[in-house]
Amino acid sequence: MRKFVIMGVQGSGKGTQAKLMADELDLVHISVGDVFRWNVQHHTKIGAQVRRIVASGHLVGDDLVESVVRARLTEHDWNYGFIIDGFPRNARQAEFFLESYDIDGVIYLDLPDEEVVRRVLARRLCSRCGLDYNLIASRPQVEDTCDVCGGALVTRSDDNPEALAVRLSEYHAKTRPVMDIFQRKEHVAVVDARRSVLEVQAEIREHFDLPSPRALAARPTGRAAGPPADRMNGQPGDQPAAADRSAS
């Protein structure tokens, strides 16, 4: 059984990297953002709280995050292990988590703030079907128009420089104490998240002596191999809807 924590600021590719590991290593991907998004989409009481908080540019409170994660982990559907993103959020939660679960390691996706700003401000959302786009690497065929339903693409209400600055400040203030705890007790792999999806994934696997990504192993060797099949140098797979960003 393998158990990992993946951490990184929004736009660093946590969701993309966690999903690759989960799919290929039979892990359950536990995403705080996904849990909150489900609540927002189903108009629950938690969803209403999340929507108000995210619209103001702040992060969802630690107590609410902790209660959601505890409830999710008690389902025990992770027979072969899990990879969790969006948690722990503070030193107390980190200590609790380490006492309760024998994790194999922590993945920290390192991304400079200026690159975070570039990626986040390039995100767009279809106003009709909700599909996510990133103008850096997944531009629509017709400008400002969804490829799937033809709806207008809009900027999310909290994807603006002011709200992003608040989220970055809060993230850095809370993350440093958590990382200090992990680095004292666990194997922490710090990975440069500016590179392509497969390059980042391959380095994660190398750090923890895990099998190479299938997509990478299937590529031919030598100069004729060409560019990575994912072609996504900016990790655009991590393009969460509003609720996902509560966990960043």
CSV table of C-alpha atoms in Angstrom, one decimal, residues 104-200:
chain,number,residue,atom,x,y,z
A,104,ASP,CA,5.5,7.0,1.9
A,105,GLY,CA,6.4,10.6,1.1
A,106,VAL,CA,5.5,14.2,0.2
A,107,ILE,CA,5.6,15.6,-3.3
A,108,TYR,CA,6.1,19.4,-3.4
A,109,LEU,CA,5.6,21.0,-6.8
A,110,ASP,CA,7.7,24.1,-6.8
A,111,LEU,CA,6.4,27.0,-9.0
A,112,PRO,CA,7.5,30.6,-8.9
A,113,ASP,CA,4.8,33.2,-8.1
A,114,GLU,CA,5.3,34.9,-11.5
A,115,GLU,CA,4.5,31.6,-13.3
A,116,VAL,CA,1.5,31.1,-11.1
A,117,VAL,CA,0.2,34.5,-12.1
A,118,ARG,CA,0.8,33.7,-15.8
A,119,ARG,CA,-1.0,30.4,-15.7
A,120,VAL,CA,-3.9,31.5,-13.5
A,121,LEU,CA,-4.7,34.7,-15.4
A,122,ALA,CA,-4.8,32.6,-18.6
A,123,ARG,CA,-7.7,30.4,-17.4
A,124,ARG,CA,-11.1,30.7,-18.9
A,125,LEU,CA,-14.4,29.0,-18.2
A,126,CYS,CA,-17.3,28.2,-20.5
A,127,SER,CA,-20.3,30.2,-19.3
A,128,ARG,CA,-22.6,27.5,-20.7
A,129,CYS,CA,-21.2,24.1,-20.0
A,130,GLY,CA,-18.5,24.9,-17.5
A,131,LEU,CA,-15.5,23.4,-19.5
A,132,ASP,CA,-12.1,24.8,-18.4
A,133,TYR,CA,-9.6,26.3,-20.8
A,134,ASN,CA,-6.1,27.6,-20.4
A,135,LEU,CA,-5.1,30.1,-23.1
A,136,ILE,CA,-1.4,29.1,-22.7
A,137,ALA,CA,-1.8,25.5,-23.9
A,138,SER,CA,-5.4,24.7,-24.6
A,139,ARG,CA,-6.8,27.6,-26.6
A,140,PRO,CA,-10.3,27.1,-28.2
A,141,GLN,CA,-10.5,26.8,-32.0
A,142,VAL,CA,-12.5,30.0,-32.2
A,143,GLU,CA,-11.4,32.8,-29.9
A,144,ASP,CA,-13.5,33.2,-26.7
A,145,THR,CA,-15.9,30.4,-27.8
A,146,CYS,CA,-16.2,26.9,-26.3
A,147,ASP,CA,-15.3,24.1,-28.7
A,148,VAL,CA,-17.9,21.8,-27.2
A,149,CYS,CA,-21.1,23.9,-26.9
A,150,GLY,CA,-20.3,27.2,-28.5
A,151,GLY,CA,-20.8,29.1,-25.2
A,152,ALA,CA,-18.9,32.3,-24.4
A,153,LEU,CA,-15.6,31.9,-22.5
A,154,VAL,CA,-15.3,34.1,-19.4
A,155,THR,CA,-12.8,34.8,-16.7
A,156,ARG,CA,-13.6,33.5,-13.3
A,157,SER,CA,-14.6,36.1,-10.8
A,158,ASP,CA,-11.6,35.4,-8.5
A,159,ASP,CA,-9.0,35.1,-11.3
A,160,ASN,CA,-7.7,38.6,-11.0
A,161,PRO,CA,-4.4,40.0,-9.8
A,162,GLU,CA,-5.8,41.3,-6.5
A,163,ALA,CA,-7.5,38.1,-5.4
A,164,LEU,CA,-4.6,36.0,-6.6
A,165,ALA,CA,-2.2,38.1,-4.5
A,166,VAL,CA,-4.3,37.4,-1.4
A,167,ARG,CA,-4.4,33.6,-2.1
A,168,LEU,CA,-0.6,33.5,-2.7
A,169,SER,CA,0.1,35.3,0.5
A,170,GLU,CA,-2.1,33.0,2.5
A,171,TYR,CA,-0.7,29.9,0.8
A,172,HIS,CA,3.0,30.8,1.5
A,173,ALA,CA,2.2,31.7,5.2
A,174,LYS,CA,0.6,28.4,5.9
A,175,THR,CA,2.7,26.1,3.7
A,176,ARG,CA,6.1,26.8,5.3
A,177,PRO,CA,5.3,25.4,8.7
A,178,VAL,CA,3.8,22.3,7.2
A,179,MET,CA,6.8,21.7,5.0
A,180,ASP,CA,9.1,22.1,8.0
A,181,ILE,CA,7.3,19.3,9.8
A,182,PHE,CA,7.3,17.1,6.7
A,183,GLN,CA,11.0,17.6,6.0
A,184,ARG,CA,11.8,16.6,9.6
A,185,LYS,CA,9.8,13.4,9.5
A,186,GLU,CA,9.3,12.3,5.9
A,187,HIS,CA,11.0,12.0,2.5
A,188,VAL,CA,10.0,15.2,0.7
A,189,ALA,CA,10.6,15.4,-3.1
A,190,VAL,CA,10.8,19.0,-4.3
A,191,VAL,CA,10.1,19.0,-8.1
A,192,ASP,CA,10.3,21.9,-10.5
A,193,ALA,CA,6.8,22.3,-11.8
A,194,ARG,CA,7.7,24.6,-14.7
A,195,ARG,CA,8.4,21.6,-17.0
A,196,SER,CA,6.1,19.4,-19.0
A,197,VAL,CA,3.6,17.0,-17.4
A,198,LEU,CA,5.5,13.9,-18.2
A,199,GLU,CA,8.9,15.3,-17.2
A,200,VAL,CA,7.4,16.3,-13.8
